[in-house]
mmCIF file of C-alpha atoms in Angstrom:
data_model
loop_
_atom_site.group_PDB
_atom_site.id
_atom_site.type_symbol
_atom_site.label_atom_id
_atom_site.label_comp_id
_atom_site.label_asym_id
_atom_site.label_seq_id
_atom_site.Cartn_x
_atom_site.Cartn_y
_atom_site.Cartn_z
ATOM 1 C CA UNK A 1 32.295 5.895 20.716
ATOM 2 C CA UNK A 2 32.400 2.610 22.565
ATOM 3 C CA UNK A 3 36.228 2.064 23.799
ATOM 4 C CA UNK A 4 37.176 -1.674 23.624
ATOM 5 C CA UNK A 5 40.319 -2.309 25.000
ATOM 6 C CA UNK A 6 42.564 -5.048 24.354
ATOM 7 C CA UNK A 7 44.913 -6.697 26.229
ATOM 8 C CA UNK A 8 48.321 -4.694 26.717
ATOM 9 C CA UNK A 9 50.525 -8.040 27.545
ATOM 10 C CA UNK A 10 49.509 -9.538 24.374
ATOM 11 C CA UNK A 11 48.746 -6.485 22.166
ATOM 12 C CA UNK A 12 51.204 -4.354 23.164
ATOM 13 C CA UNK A 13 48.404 -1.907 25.270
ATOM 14 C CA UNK A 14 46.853 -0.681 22.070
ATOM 15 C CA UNK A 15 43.830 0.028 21.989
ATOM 16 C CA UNK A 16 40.625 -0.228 19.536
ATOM 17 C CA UNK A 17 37.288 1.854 19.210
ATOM 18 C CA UNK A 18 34.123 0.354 17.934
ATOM 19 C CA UNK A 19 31.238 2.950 17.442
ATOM 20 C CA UNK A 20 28.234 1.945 19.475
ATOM 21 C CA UNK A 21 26.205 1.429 16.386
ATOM 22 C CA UNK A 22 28.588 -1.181 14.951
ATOM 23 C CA UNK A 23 28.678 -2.761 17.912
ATOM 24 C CA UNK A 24 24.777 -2.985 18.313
ATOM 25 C CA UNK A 25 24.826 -3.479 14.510
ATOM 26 C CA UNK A 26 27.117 -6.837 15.355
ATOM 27 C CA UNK A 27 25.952 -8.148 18.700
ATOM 28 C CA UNK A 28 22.238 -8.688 17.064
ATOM 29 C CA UNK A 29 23.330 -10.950 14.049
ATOM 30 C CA UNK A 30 22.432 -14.164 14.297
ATOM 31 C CA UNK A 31 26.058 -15.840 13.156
ATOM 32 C CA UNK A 32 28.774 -15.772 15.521
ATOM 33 C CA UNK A 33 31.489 -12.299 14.853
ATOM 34 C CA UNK A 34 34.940 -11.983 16.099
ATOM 35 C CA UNK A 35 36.814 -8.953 15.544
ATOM 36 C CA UNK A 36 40.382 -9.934 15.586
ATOM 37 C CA UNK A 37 43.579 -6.694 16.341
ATOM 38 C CA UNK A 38 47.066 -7.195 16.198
ATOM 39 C CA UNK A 39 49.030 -10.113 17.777
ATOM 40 C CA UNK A 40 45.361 -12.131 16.723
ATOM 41 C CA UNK A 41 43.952 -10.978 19.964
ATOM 42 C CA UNK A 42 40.397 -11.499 19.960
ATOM 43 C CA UNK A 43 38.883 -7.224 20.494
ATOM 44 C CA UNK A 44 34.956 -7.837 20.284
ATOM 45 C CA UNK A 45 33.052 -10.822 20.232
ATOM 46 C CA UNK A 46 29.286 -11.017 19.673
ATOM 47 C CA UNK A 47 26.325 -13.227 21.453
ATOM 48 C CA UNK A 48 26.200 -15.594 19.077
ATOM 49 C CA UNK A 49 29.643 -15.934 19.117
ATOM 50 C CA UNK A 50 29.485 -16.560 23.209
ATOM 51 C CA UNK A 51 27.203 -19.586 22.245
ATOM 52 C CA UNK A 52 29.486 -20.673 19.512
ATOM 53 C CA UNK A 53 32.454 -20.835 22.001
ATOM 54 C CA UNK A 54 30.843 -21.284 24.972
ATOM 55 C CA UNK A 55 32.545 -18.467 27.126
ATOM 56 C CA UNK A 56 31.600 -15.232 27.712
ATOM 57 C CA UNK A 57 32.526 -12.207 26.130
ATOM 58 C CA UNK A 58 35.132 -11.262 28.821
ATOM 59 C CA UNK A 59 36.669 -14.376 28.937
ATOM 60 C CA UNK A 60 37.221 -14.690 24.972
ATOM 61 C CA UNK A 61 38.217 -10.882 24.906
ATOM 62 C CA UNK A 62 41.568 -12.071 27.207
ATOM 63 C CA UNK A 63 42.391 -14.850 24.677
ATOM 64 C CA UNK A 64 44.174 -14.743 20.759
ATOM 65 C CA UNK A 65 42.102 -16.854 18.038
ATOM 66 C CA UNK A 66 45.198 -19.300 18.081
ATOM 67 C CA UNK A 67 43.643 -20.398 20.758
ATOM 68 C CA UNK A 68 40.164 -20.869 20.082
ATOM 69 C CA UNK A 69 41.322 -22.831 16.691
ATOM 70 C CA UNK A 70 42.785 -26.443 16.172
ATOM 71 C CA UNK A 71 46.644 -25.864 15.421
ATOM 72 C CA UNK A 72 47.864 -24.792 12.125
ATOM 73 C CA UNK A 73 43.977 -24.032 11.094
ATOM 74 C CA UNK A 74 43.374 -22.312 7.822
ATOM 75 C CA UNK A 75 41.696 -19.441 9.820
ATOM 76 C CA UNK A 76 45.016 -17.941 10.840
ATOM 77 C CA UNK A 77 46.304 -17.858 7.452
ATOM 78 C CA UNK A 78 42.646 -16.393 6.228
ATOM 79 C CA UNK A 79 43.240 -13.429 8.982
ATOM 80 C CA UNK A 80 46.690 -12.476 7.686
ATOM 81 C CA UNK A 81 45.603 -12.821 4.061
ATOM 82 C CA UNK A 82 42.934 -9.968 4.613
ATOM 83 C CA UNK A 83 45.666 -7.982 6.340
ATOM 84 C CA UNK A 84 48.052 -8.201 4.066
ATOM 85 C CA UNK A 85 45.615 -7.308 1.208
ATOM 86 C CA UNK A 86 43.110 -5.174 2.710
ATOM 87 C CA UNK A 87 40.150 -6.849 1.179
ATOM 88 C CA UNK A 88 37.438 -9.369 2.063
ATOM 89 C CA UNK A 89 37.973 -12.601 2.082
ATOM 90 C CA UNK A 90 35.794 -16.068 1.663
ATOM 91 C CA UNK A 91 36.575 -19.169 2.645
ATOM 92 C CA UNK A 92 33.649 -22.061 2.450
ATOM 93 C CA UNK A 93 33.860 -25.149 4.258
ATOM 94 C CA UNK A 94 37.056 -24.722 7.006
ATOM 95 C CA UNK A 95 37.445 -26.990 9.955
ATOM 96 C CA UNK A 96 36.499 -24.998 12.740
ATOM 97 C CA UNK A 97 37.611 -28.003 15.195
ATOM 98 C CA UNK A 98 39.144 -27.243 18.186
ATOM 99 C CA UNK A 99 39.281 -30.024 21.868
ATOM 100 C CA UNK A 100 37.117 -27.295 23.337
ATOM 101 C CA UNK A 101 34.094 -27.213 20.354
ATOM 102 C CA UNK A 102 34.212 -31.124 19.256
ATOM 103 C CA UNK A 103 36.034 -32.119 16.187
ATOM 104 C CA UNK A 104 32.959 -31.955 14.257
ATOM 105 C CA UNK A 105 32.519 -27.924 13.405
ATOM 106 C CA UNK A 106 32.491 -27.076 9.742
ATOM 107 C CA UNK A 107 31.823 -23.439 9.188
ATOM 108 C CA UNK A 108 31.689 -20.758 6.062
ATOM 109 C CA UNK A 109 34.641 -17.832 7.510
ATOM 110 C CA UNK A 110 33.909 -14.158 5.577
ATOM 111 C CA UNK A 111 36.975 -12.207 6.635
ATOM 112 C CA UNK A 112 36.942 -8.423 6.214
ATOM 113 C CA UNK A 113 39.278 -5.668 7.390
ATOM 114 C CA UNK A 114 37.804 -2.778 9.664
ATOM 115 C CA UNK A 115 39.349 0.082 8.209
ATOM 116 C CA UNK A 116 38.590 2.496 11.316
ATOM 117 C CA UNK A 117 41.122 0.244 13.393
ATOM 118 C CA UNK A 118 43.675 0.243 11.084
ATOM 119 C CA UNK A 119 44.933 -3.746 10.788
ATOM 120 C CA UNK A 120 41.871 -4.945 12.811
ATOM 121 C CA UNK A 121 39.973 -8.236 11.005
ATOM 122 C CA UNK A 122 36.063 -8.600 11.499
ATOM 123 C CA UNK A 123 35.441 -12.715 11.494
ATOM 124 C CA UNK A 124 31.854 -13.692 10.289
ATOM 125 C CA UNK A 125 31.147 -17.880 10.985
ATOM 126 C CA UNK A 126 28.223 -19.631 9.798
ATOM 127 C CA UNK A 127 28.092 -23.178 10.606
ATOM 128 C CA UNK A 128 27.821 -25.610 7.705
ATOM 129 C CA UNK A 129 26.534 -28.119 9.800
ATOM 130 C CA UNK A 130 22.862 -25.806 10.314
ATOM 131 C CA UNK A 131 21.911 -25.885 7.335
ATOM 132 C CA UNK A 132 22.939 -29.447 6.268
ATOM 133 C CA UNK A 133 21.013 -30.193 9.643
ATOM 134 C CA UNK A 134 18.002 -28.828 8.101
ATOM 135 C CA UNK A 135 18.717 -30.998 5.065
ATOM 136 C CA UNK A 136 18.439 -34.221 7.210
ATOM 137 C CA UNK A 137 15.828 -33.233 8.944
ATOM 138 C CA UNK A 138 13.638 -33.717 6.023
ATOM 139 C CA UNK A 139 15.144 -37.098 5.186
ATOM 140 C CA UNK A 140 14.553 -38.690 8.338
ATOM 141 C CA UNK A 141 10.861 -37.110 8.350
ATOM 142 C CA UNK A 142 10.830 -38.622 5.044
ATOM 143 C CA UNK A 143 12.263 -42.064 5.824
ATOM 144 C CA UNK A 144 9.637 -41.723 9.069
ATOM 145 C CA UNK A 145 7.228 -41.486 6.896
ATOM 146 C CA UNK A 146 7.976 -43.791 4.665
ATOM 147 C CA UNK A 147 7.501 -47.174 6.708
ATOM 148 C CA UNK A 148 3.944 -45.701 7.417
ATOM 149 C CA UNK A 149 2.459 -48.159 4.274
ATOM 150 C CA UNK A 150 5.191 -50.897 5.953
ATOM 151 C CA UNK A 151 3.393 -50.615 8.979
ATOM 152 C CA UNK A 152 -0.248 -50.886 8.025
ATOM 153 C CA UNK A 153 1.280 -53.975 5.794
ATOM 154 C CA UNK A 154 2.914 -55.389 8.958
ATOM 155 C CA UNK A 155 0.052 -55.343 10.831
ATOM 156 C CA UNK A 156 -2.672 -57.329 8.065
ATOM 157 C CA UNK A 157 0.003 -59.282 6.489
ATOM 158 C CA UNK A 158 1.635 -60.642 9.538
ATOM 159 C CA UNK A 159 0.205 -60.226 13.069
ATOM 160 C CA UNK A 160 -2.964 -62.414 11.893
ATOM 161 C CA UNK A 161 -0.761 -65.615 11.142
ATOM 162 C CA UNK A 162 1.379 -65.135 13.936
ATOM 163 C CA UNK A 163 -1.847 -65.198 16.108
ATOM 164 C CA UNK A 164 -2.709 -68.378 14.612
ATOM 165 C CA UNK A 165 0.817 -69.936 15.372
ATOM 166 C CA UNK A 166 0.755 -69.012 19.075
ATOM 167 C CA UNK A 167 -2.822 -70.918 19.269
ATOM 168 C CA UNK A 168 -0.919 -74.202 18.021
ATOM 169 C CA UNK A 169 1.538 -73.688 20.206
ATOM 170 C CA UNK A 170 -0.878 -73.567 23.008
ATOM 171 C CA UNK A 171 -2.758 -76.328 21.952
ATOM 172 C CA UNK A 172 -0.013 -78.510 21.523
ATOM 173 C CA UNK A 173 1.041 -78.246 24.967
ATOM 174 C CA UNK A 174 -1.399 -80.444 26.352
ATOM 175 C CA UNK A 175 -0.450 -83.401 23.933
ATOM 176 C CA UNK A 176 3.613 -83.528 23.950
ATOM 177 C CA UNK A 177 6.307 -84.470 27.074
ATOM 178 C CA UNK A 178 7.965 -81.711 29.383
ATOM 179 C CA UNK A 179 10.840 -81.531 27.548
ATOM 180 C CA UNK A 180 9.169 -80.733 24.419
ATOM 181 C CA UNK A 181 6.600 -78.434 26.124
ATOM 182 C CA UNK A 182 9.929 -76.161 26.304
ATOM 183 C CA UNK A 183 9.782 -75.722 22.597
ATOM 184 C CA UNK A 184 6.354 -74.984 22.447
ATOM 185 C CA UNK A 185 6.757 -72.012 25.116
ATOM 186 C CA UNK A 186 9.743 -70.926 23.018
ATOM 187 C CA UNK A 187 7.070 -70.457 19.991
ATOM 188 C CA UNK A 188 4.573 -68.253 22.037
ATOM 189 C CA UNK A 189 7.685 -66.343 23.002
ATOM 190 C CA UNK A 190 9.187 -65.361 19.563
ATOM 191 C CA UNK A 191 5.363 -64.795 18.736
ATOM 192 C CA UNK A 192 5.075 -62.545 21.132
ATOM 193 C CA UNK A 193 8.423 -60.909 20.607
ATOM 194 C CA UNK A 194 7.412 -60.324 17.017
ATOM 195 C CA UNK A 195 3.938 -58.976 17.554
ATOM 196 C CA UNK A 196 5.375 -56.723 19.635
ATOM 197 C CA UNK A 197 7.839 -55.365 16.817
ATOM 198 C CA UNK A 198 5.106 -55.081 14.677
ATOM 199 C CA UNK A 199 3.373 -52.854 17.235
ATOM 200 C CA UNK A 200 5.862 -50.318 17.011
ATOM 201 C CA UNK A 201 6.449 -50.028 13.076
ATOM 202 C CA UNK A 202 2.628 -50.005 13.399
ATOM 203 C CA UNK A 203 2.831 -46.487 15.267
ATOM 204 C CA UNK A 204 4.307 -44.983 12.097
ATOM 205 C CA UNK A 205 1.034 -45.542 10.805
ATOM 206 C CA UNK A 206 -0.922 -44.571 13.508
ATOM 207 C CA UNK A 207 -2.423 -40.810 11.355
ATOM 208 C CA UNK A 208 -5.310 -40.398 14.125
ATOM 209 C CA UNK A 209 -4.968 -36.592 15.595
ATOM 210 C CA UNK A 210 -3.743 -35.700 18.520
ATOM 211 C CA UNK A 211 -4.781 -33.274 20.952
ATOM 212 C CA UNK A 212 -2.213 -29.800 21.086
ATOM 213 C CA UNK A 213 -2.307 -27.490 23.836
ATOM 214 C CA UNK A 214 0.480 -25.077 25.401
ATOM 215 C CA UNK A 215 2.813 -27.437 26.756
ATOM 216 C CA UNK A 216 5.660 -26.547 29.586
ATOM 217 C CA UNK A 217 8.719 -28.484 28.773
ATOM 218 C CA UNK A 218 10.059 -27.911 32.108
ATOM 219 C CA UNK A 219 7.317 -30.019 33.448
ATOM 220 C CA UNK A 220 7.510 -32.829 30.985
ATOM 221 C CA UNK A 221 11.936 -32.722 31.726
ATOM 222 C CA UNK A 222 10.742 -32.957 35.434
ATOM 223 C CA UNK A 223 8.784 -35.962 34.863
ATOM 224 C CA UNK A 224 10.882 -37.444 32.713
ATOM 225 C CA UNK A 225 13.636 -37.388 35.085
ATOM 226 C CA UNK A 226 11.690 -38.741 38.261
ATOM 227 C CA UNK A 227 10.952 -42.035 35.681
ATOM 228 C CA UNK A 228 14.284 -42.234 34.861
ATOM 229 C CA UNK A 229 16.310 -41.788 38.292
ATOM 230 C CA UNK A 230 13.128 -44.181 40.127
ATOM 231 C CA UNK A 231 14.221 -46.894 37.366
ATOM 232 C CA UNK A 232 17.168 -47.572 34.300
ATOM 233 C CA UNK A 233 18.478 -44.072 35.329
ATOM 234 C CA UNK A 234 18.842 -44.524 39.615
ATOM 235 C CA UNK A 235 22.778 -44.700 39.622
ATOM 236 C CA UNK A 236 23.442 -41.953 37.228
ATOM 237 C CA UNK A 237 23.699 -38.411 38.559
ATOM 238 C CA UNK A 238 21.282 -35.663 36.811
ATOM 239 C CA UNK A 239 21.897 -31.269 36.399
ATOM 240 C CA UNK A 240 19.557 -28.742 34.628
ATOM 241 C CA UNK A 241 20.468 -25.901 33.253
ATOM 242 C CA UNK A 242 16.651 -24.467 32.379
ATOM 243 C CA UNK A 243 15.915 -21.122 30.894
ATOM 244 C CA UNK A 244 13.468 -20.397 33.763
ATOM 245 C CA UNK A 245 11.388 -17.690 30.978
ATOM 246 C CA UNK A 246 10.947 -20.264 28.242
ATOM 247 C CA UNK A 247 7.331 -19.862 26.580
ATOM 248 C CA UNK A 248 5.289 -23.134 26.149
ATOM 249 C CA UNK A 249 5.274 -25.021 23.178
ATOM 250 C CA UNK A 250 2.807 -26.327 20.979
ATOM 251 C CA UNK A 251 2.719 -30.022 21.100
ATOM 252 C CA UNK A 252 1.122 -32.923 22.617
ATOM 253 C CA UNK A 253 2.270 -33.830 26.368
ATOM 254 C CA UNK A 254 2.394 -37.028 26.089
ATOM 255 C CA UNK A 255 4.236 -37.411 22.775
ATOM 256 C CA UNK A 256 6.423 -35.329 24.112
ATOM 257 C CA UNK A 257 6.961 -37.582 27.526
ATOM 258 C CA UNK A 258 7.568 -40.444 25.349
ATOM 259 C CA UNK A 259 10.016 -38.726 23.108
ATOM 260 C CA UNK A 260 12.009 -37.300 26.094
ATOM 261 C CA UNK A 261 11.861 -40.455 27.568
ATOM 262 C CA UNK A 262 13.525 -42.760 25.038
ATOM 263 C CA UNK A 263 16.341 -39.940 24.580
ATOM 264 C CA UNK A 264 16.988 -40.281 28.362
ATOM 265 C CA UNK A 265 17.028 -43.820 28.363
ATOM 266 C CA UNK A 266 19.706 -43.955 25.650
ATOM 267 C CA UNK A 267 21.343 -41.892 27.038
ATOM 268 C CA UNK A 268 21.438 -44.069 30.245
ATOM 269 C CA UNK A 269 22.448 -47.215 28.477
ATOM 270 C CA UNK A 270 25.210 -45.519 26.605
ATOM 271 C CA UNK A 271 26.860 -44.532 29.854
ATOM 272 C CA UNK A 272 26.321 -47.890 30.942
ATOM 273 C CA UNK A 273 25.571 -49.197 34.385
ATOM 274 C CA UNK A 274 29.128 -49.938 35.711
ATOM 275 C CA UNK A 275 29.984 -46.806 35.286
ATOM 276 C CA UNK A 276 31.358 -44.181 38.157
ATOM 277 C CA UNK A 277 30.942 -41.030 36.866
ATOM 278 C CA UNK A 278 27.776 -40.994 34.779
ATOM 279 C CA UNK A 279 26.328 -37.893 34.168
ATOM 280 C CA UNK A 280 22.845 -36.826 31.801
ATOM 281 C CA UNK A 281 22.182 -32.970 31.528
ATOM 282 C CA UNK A 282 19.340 -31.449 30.787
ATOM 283 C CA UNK A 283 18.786 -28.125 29.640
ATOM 284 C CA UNK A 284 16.858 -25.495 27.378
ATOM 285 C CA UNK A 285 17.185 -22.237 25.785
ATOM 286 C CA UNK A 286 15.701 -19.712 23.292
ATOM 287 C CA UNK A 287 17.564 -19.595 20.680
ATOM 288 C CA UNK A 288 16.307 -16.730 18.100
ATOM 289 C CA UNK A 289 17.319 -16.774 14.178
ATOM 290 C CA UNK A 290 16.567 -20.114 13.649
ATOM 291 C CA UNK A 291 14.179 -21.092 10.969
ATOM 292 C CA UNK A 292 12.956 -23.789 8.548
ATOM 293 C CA UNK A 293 10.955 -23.997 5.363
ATOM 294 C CA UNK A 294 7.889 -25.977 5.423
ATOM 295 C CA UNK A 295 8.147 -28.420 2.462
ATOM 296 C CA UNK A 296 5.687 -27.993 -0.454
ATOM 297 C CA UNK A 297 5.226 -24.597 0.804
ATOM 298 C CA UNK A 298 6.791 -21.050 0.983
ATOM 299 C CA UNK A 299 6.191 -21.231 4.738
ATOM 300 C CA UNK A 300 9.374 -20.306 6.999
ATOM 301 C CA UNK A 301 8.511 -20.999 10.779
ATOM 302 C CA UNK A 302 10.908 -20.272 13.812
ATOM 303 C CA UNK A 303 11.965 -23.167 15.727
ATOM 304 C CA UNK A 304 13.490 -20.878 19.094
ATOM 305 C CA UNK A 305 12.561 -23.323 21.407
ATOM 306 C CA UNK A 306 16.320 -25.378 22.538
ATOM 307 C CA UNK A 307 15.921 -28.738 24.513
ATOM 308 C CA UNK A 308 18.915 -30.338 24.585
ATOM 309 C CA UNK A 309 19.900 -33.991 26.367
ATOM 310 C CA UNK A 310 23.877 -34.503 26.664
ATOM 311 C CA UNK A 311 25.332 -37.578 28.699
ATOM 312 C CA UNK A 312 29.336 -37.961 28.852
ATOM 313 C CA UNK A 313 29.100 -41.704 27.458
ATOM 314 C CA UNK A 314 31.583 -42.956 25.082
ATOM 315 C CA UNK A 315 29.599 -41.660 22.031
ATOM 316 C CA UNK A 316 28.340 -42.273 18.898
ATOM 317 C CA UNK A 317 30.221 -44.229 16.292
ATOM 318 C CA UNK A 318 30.728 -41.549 13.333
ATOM 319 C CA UNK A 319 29.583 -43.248 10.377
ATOM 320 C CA UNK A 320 26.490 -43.911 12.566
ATOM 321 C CA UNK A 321 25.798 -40.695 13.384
ATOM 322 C CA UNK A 322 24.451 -39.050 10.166
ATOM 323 C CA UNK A 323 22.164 -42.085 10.215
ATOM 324 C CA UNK A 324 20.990 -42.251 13.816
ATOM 325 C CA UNK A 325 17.222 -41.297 12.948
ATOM 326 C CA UNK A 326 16.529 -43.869 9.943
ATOM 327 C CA UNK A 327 14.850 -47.230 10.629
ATOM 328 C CA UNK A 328 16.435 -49.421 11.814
ATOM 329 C CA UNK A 329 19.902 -48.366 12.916
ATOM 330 C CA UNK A 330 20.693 -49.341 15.849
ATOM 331 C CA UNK A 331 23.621 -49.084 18.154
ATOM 332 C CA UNK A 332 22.648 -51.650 20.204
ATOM 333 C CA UNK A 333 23.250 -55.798 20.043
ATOM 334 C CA UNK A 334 19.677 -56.406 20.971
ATOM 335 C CA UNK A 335 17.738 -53.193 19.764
ATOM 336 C CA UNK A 336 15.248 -52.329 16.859
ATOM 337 C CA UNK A 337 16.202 -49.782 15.893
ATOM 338 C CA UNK A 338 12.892 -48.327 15.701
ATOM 339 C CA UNK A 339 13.197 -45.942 18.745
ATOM 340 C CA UNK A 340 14.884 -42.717 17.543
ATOM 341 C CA UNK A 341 13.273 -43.309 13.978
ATOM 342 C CA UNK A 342 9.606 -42.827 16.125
ATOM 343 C CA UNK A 343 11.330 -39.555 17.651
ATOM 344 C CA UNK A 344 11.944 -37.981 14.823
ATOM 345 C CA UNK A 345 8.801 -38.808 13.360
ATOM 346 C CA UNK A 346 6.797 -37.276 16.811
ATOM 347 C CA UNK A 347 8.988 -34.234 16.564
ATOM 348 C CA UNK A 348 8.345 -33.683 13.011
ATOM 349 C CA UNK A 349 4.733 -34.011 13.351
ATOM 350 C CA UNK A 350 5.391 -30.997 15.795
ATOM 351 C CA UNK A 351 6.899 -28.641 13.366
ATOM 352 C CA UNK A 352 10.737 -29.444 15.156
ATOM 353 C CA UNK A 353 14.305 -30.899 14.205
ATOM 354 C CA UNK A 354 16.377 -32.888 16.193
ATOM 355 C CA UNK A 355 20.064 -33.974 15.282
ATOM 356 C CA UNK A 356 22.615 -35.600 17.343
ATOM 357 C CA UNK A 357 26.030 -34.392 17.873
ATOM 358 C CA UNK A 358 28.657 -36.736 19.448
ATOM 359 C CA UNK A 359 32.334 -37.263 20.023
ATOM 360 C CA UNK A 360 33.590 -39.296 23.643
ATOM 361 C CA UNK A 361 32.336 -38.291 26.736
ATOM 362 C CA UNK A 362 29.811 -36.080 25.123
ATOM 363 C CA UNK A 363 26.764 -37.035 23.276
ATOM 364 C CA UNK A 364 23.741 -34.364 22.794
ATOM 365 C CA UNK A 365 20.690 -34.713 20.866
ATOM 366 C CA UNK A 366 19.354 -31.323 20.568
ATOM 367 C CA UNK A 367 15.732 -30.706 19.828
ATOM 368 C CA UNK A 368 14.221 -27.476 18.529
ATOM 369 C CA UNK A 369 10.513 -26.564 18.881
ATOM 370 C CA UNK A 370 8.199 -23.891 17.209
ATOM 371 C CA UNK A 371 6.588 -22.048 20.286
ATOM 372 C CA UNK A 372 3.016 -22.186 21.401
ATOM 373 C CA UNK A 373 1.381 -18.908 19.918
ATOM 374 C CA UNK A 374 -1.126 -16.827 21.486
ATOM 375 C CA UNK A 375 -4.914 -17.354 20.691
ATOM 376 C CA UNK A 376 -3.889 -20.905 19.585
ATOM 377 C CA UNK A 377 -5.463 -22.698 21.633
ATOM 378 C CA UNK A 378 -6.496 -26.737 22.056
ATOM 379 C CA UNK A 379 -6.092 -28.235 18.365
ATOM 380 C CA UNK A 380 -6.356 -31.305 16.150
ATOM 381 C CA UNK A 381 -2.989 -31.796 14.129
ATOM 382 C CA UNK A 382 -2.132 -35.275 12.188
#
């Protein structure tokens, strides 16, 4: 037997046995699992459940759920139902919210009682959000994807005129006064301006293949941070947290560079450049359990591979945020909106997902990669 012992200030010294097994059996699922003894102190709590909270097992072991939950939550009153019963109970769709996890934390709660430790409640979570984060993923792949036949139109139906109209321009200038030479320079620079929007809808259509190879993302975070702090990024302070074992992934470097790089850079002009305290962390981990279903097929592949970019800049509007990948929504007065639609697009093509999560003073857009297998090799993907 495995003694776990709970807290004897706030559960009057009792204490609870888990049998090794269970508690192997529990620490290896995938979905955070509290088990919850008298006085709602928090007995056992599982790795998943560490990541869920973000503290360590100790440090959740010396707390009650009260105070892991928002106030008056539906939780506590799930708890005491399956107490007072002795049965399992479901609950789909609770506000997990709480000032420590973000207001945004919708999970599934399966309550059952633990009949060796008498009044003891076994909590099973599984976050809504993951799988409706799947669900986007494929929407914003799609809505990528589907600007590809905008693109190629763009770039016939529209950069050939606007050619033409910047000659004029030019030509013009040697027949009219100074003061109307201004409006011919105006021309060439909304011609310009426009050819260079095209461009980048144009890169949605761009289906040559690209060269994959094991890729370090350590490297390519390195690099992408040098850019940033020796330009738009100088005054704002940078920390790692890098899973130094991390296998490589699969992917292109450079795609990967210019995908980083545009997160980074948002990130930067969200926290602005007056401000004092600005902060961007990096950091990656391997995340197991996670997997997605390749559409048309019965494929599953495991995406274990965690980069995520956080900055504590005054976030994300919320009716934006669901939207944040499509084309064209933009959060900026003078932007295309064009940007994170291309990253989700270059991150699809490599098998990932990335979603955004944000409330103020923390915004993280958290990217998940299938890993570079062995024997793979140097290959030619669309």
């Amino acid at each position: 037997m495995t003694a776990i012992f709970a807290d004897k200030g706030l559960a009057s010294g009792r204490t609870y046995l888990l049998d090794a097994i269970e508690v192997q059996t529990l620490n290896v699922l995938p979905m955070p699992v509290l088990v919850i003894g008298e006085g709602h102190m928090v007995i056992y709590a599982n790795t998943a459940a560490e990541d869920f909270f973000q503290s360590s097992a100790a440090v959740l072991k010396r707390q009650r759920i009260d105070d892991l939950v928002a106030f008056g939550s539906p939780v506590l009153g799930l708890i005491e139902d399956v107490q007072r019963r002795g049965a399992s109970v479901s609950e789909y769709r609770l506000d997990f919210g709480s000032p420590r996890l973000g207001s945004d934390r919708t999970v599934d709660v399966f309550a059952s009682p633990l009949p060796s430790q008498g009044d003891a409640v076994v909590l099973m979570l599984q976050e809504r959000t993951i799988a409706e984060k799947m669900d986007r993923q494929l929407t914003h792949r799609g809505a990528a994807r589907s600007i590809t036949a905008l693109g190629a139109m763009l770039a016939h139906e529209i950069k050939n005129p606007l050619s033409g109209i910047r000659g004029a321009a030019q030509l013009l200038e040697g027949s009219i006064s100074d003061s109307d030479r201004m409006l011919t320079q105006l021309i060439c620079d909304e011609t310009d301006r426009i050819v260079k929007l095209v461009e980048r809808v144009e890169l949605f259509g761009d289906e040559r293949p690209s060269e994959r190879d094991a890729v370090n993302v350590h490297d390519v975070l390195d690099h992408v941070k040098r850019l940033a702090q020796s330009g738009f990024a100088r005054h704002i302070r940078f920390s790692e947290a890098y899973d130094p074992s991390l296998p490589p992934v699969a992917g292109n470097r450079d795609q990967l560079v210019q995908v980083l790089l545009n997160l980074v850079k948002n990130a930067a002009e969200a926290i602005g450049e007056d401000a004092m305290d600005g902060e961007i962390t990096l950091t990656t981990a391997y995340r197991p359990g996670i997997r997605m279903q390749v559409p048309g097929s019965s494929e599953r592949i495991a995406l274990p591979l965690e980069i995520v970019i956080r900055d504590n800049g005054p976030g994300v509007p919320p009716d934006l945020v669901q939207h944040l990948f499509d084309p064209f929504v933009t959060t900026k007065a003078q932007g295309s909106g064009l940007g994170l639609a291309l990253v989700a697009k270059v991150i699809g093509d490599h098998g990932g997902i990335v979603e955004c999560e944000s409330v103020p003073r923390r915004t993280q857009f958290r990217i998940l990669l299938p890993l570079h297998q062995l024997g793979q090799g140097s290959q030619r993907k669309a």
